[in-house]
mmCIF file of C-alpha atoms in Angstrom:
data_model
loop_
_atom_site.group_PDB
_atom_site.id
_atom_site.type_symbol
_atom_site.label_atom_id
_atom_site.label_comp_id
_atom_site.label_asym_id
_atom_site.label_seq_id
_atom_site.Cartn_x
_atom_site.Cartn_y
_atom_site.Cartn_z
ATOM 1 C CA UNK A 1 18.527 -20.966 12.327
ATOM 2 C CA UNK A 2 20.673 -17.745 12.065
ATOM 3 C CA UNK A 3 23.951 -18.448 9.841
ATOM 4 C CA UNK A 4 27.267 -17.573 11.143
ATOM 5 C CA UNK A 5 27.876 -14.445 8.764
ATOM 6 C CA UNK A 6 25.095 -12.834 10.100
ATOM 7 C CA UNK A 7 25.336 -9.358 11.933
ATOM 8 C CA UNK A 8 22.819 -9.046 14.560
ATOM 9 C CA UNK A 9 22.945 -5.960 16.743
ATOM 10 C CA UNK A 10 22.677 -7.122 20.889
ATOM 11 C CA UNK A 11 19.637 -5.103 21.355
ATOM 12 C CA UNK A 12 17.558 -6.718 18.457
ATOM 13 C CA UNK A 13 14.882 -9.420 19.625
ATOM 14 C CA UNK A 14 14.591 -11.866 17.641
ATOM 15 C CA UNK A 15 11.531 -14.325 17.735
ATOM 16 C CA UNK A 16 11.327 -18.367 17.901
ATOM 17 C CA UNK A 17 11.957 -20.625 15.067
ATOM 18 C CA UNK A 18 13.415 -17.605 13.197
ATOM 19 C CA UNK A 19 15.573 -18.163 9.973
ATOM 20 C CA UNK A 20 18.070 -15.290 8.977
ATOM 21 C CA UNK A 21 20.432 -16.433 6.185
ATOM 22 C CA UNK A 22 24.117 -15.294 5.167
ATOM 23 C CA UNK A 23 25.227 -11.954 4.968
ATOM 24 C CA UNK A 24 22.439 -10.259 6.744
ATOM 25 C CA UNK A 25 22.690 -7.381 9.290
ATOM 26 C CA UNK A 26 19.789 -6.816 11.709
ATOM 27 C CA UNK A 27 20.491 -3.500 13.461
ATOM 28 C CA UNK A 28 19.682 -1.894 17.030
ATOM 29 C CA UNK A 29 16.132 -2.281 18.100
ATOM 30 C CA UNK A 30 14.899 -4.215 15.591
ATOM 31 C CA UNK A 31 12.299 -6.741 16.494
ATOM 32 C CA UNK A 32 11.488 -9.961 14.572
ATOM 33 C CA UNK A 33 8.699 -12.087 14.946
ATOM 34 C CA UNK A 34 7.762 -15.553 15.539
ATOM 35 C CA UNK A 35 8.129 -17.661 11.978
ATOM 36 C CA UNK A 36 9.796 -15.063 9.748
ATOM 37 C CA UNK A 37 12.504 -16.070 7.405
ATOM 38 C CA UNK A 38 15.495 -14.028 6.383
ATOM 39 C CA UNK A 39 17.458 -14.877 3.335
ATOM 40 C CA UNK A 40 20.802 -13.753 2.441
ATOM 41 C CA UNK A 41 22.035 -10.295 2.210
ATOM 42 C CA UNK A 42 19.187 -8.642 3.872
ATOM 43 C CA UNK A 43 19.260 -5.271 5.576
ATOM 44 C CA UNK A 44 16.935 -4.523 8.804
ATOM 45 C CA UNK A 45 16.863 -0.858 9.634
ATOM 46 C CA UNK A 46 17.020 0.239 13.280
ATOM 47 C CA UNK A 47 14.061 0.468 14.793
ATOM 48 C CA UNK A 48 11.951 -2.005 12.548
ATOM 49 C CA UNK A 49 9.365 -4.109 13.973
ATOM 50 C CA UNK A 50 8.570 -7.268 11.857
ATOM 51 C CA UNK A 51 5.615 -9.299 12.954
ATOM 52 C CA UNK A 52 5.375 -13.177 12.544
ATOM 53 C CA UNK A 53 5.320 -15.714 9.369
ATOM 54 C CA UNK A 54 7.030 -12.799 7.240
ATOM 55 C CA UNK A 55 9.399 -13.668 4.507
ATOM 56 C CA UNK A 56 12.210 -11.352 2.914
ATOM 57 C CA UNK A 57 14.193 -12.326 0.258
ATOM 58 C CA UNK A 58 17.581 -11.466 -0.766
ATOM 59 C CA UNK A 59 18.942 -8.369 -0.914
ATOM 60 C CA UNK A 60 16.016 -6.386 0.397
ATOM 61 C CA UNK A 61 16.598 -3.470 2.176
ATOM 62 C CA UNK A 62 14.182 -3.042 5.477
ATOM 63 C CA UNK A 63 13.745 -0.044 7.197
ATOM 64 C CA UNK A 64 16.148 1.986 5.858
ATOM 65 C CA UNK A 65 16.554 5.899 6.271
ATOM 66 C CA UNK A 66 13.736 7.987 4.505
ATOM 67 C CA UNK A 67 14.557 9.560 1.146
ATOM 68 C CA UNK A 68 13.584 12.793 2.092
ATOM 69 C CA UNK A 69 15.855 15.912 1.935
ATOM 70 C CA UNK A 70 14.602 17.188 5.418
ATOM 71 C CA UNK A 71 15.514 14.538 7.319
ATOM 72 C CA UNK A 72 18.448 15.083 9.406
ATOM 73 C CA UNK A 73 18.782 11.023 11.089
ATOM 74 C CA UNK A 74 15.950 11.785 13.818
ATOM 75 C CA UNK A 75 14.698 8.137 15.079
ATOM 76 C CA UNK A 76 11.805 7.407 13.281
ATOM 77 C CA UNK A 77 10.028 4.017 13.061
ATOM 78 C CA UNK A 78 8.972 1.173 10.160
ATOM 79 C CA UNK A 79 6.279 -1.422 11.590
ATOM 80 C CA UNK A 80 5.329 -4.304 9.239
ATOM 81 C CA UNK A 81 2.600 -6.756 9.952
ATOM 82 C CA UNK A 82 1.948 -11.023 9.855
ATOM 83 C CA UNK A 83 2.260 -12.863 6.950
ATOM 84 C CA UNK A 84 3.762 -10.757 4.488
ATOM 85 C CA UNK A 85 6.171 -11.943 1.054
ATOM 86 C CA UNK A 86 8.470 -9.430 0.597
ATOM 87 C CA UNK A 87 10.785 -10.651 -3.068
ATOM 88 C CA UNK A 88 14.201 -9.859 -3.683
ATOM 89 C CA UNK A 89 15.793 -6.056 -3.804
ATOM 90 C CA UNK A 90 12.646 -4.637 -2.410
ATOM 91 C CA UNK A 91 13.663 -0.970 -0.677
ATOM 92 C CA UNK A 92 11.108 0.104 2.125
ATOM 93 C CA UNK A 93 12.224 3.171 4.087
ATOM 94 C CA UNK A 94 11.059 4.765 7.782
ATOM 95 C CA UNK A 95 8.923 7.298 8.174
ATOM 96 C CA UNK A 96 9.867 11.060 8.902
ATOM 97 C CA UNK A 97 9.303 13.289 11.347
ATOM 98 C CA UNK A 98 6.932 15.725 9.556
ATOM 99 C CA UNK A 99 5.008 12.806 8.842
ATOM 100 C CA UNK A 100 4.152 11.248 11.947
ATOM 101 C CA UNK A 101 7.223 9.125 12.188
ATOM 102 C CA UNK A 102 6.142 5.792 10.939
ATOM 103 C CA UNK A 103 5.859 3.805 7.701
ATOM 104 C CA UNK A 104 3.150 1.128 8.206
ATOM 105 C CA UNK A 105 2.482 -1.969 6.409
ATOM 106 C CA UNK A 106 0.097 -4.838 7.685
ATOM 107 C CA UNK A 107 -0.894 -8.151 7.058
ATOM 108 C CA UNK A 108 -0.948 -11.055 3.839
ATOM 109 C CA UNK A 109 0.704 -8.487 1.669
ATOM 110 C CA UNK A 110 2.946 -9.912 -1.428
ATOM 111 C CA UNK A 111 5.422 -7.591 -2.160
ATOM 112 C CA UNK A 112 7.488 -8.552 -5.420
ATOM 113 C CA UNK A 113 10.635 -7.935 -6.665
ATOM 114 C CA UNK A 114 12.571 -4.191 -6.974
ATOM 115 C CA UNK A 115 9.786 -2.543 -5.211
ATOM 116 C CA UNK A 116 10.281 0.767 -3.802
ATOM 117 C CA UNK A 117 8.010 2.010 -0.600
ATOM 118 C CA UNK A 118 8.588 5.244 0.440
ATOM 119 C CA UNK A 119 8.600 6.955 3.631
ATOM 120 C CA UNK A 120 5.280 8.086 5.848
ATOM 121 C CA UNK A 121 3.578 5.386 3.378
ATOM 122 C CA UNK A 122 0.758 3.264 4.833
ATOM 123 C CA UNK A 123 -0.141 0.263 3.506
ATOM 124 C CA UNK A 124 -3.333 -1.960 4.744
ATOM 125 C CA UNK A 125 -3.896 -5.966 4.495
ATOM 126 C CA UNK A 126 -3.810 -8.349 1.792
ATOM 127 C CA UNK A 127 -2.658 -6.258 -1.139
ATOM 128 C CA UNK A 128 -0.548 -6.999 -4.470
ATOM 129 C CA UNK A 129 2.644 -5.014 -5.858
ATOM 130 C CA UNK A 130 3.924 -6.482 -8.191
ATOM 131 C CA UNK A 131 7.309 -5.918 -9.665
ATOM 132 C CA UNK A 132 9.067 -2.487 -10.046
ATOM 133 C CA UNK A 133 6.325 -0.419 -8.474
ATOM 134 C CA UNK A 134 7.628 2.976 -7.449
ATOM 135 C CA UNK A 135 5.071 4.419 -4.134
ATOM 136 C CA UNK A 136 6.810 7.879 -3.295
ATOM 137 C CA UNK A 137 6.047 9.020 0.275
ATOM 138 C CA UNK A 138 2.976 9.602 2.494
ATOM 139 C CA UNK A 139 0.894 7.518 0.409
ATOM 140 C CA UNK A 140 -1.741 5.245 1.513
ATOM 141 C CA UNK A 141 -3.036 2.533 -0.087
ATOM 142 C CA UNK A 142 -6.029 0.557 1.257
ATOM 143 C CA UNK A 143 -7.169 -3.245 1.340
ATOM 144 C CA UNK A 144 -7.099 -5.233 -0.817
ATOM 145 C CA UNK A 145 -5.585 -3.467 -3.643
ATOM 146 C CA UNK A 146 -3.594 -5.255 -7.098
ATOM 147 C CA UNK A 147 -0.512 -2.702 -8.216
ATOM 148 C CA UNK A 148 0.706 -3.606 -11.917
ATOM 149 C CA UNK A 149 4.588 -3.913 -12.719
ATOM 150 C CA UNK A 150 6.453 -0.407 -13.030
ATOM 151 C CA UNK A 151 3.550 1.393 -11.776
ATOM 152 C CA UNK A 152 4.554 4.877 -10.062
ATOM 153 C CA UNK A 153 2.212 6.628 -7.825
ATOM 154 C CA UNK A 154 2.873 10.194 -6.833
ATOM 155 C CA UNK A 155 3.337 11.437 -3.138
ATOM 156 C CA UNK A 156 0.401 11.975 -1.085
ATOM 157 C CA UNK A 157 -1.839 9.836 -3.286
ATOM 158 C CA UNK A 158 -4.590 7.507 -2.235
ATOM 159 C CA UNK A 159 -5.779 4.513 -3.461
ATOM 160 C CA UNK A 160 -9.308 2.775 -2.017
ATOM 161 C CA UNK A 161 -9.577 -0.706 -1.219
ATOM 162 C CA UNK A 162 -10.079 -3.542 -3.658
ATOM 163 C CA UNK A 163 -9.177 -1.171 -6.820
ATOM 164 C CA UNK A 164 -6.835 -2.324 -9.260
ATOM 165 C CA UNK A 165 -3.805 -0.376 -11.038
ATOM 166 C CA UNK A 166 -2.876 -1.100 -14.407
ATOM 167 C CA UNK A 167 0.843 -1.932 -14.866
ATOM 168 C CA UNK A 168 3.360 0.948 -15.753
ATOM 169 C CA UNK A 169 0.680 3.252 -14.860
ATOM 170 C CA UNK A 170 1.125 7.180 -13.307
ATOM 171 C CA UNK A 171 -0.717 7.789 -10.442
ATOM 172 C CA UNK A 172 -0.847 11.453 -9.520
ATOM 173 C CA UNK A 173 -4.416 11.698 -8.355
ATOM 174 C CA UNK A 174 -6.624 9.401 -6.210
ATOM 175 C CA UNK A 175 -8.085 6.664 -7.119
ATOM 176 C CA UNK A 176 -11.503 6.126 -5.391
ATOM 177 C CA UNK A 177 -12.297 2.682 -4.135
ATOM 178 C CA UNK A 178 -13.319 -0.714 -5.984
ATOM 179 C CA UNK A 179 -11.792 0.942 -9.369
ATOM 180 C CA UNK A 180 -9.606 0.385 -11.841
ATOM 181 C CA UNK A 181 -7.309 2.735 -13.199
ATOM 182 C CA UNK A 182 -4.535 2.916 -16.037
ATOM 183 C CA UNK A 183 -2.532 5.531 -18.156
ATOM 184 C CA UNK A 184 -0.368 8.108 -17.733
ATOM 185 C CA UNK A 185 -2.181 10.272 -15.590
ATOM 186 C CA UNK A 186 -4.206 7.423 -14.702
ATOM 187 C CA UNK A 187 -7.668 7.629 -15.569
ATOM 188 C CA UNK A 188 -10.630 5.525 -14.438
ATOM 189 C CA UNK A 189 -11.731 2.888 -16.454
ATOM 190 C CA UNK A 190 -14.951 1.167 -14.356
ATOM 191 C CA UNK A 191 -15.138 -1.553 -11.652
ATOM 192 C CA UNK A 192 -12.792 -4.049 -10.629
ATOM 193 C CA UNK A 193 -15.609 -6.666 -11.394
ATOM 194 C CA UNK A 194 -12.994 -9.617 -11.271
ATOM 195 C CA UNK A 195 -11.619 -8.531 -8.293
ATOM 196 C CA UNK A 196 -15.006 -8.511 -6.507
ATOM 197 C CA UNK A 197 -15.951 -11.037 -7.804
ATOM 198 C CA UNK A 198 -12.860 -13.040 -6.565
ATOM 199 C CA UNK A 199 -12.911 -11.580 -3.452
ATOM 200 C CA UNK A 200 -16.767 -13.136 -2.473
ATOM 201 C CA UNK A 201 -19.120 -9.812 -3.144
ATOM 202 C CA UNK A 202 -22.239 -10.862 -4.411
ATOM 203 C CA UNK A 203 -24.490 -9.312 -7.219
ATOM 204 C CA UNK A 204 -26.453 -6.874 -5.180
ATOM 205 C CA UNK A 205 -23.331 -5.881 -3.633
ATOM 206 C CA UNK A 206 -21.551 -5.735 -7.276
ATOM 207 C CA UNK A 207 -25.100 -3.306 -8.135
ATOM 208 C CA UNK A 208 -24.532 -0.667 -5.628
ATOM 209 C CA UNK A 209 -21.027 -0.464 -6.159
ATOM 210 C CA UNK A 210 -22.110 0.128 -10.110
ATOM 211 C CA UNK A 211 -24.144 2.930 -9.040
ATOM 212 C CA UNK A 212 -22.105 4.383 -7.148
ATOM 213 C CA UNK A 213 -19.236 4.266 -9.812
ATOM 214 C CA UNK A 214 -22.105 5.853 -12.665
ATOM 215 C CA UNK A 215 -22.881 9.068 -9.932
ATOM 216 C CA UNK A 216 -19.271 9.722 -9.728
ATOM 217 C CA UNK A 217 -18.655 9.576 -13.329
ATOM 218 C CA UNK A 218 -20.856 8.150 -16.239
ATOM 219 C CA UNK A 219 -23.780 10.980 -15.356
ATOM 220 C CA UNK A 220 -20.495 13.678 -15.777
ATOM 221 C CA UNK A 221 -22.068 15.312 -12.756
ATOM 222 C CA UNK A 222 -19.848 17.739 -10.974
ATOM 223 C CA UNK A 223 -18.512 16.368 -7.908
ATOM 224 C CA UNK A 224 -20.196 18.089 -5.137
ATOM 225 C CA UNK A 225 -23.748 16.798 -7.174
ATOM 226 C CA UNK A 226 -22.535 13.538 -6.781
ATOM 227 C CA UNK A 227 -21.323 13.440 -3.692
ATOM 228 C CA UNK A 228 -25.288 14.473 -2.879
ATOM 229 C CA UNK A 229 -26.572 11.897 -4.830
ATOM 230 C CA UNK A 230 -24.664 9.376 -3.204
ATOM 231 C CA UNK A 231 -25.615 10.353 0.276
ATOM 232 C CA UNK A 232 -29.063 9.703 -1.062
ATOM 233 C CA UNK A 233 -28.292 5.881 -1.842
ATOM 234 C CA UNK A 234 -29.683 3.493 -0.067
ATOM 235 C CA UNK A 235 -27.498 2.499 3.662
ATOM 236 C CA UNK A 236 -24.539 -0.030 2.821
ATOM 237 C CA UNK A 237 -21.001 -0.192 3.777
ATOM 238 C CA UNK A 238 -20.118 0.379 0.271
ATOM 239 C CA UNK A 239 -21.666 4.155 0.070
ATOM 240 C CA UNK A 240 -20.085 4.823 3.302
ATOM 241 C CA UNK A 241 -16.758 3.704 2.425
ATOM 242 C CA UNK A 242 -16.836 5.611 -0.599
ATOM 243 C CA UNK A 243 -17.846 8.941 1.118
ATOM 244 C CA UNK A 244 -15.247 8.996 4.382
ATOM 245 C CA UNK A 245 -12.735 8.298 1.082
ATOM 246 C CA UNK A 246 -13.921 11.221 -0.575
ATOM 247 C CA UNK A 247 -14.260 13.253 2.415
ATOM 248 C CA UNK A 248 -10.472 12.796 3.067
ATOM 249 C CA UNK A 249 -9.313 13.023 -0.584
ATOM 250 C CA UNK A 250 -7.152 16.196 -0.367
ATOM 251 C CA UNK A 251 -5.289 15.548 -3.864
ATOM 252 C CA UNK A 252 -8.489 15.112 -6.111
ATOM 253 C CA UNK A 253 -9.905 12.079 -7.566
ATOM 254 C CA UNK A 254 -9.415 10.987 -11.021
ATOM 255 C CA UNK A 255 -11.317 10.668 -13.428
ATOM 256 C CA UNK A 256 -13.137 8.769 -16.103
ATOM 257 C CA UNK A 257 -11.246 7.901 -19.100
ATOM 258 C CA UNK A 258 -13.079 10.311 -21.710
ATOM 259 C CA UNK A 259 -14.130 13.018 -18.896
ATOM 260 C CA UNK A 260 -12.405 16.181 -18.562
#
């Protein structure tokens, strides 16, 4: 059902069994999925493509022009995935030019409330963000990953899959995968044992994750050293994970609460 007071540009497709509520505006060449609800006062950018089963809230603002002081209203792109929960007032811009042109979010996400996702960000599958996160641009944040309330990552950050960010935390350096991380200047702080657990690893799995996690900090080995070391682990999708993250780390990693 699409209510009478909506605004919806002739050269936006708009999928079956789609819901867009009062107030909204969909602009040109916007594309909305199969299943996807709209509420009221909603904003879709131009050239936004929204896959199926989504659901915005009110007053969230889709697609919108990047923050970004070099951008002079080149067309540049937003694509969002299936199944996502995006909550009321949530801000996610387009990408820019000098950044490849595309913001990129995928699928089972739960976005909450006053969120802020900035342009050239990339964001994979079935993550958390919860309420009043800040994510500046050209970040990229893997599977799986649990963002506390009023946490603020810095541009060009990255954050591995199934770590876990404590709330009102400052991310300025990246955080390697199956962590968790707090503080200003966020600082390692082990595992995200509860989140692996949850998410079905099993104890041998859980071990070579802990190993990993002591050669990169406990042993205080510089990071080349460990690196070395964890080339020398035994095969598993874990070690290689951890390495191609490593390998494309251009910020730094942080570090162990404690560690220099």
């Amino acid at each position: 059902m699409i209510h009478s007071t909506a605004i919806i540009h002739p050269t936006a497709i708009i999928g079956e069994n789609v819901t867009i509520g009062p107030f909204s505006i969909i602009e040109e060449n916007v594309k909305i999925g199969n299943g996807c609800k709209i509420e009221s006062h909603v904003l879709i950018g131009s050239h936004t493509t929204i896959g199926e089963e989504n659901h915005i809230f009110q007053g969230a603002i889709i697609g919108s022009f990047p923050i970004d002081r070099t951008h002079k209203g080149q067309e540049t792109y937003l694509s969002i995935g299936n199944n996502n929960i995006v909550r009321e007032y949530t801000t996610i811009s387009k990408g820019t030019v000098k950044g490849g042109g595309m913001t990129r979010i995928g699928d089972d996400n739960w976005i909450m409330s006053i969120v802020h996702i900035g342009h050239d960000v990339v964001i994979g599958n079935q993550s958390t963000i919860t309420g009043n996160v800040q994510i500046a641009g050209h970040v990229e944040i893997e599977d799986n990953v649990t963002i506390g309330g009023s946490a603020t990552i810095h541009q060009f950050c990255k954050i591995g899959r199934f770590s876990m960010i404590g709330a009102a935390s400052f991310i300025n350096l990246d955080i390697v995968p199956y962590s968790i991380a707090s503080g200003y200047r966020a600082k390692i702080c082990g595992i995200n044992l509860v989140g692996l657990k949850r998410n079905g690893m099993t104890n041998d799995d859980i071990k070579t994750i802990k190993r990993i996690n002591t050669l990169l900090f406990r042993k205080k080995l510089p990071l080349a050293q460990a690196i070395e070391e964890i080339h020398n682990l035994p095969q598993s999708m874990f070690k290689e994970h951890t390495l191609a993250f490593l390998n494309k780390s251009e910020r730094g990693i942080a570090r162990m609460r404690g560690s220099k």
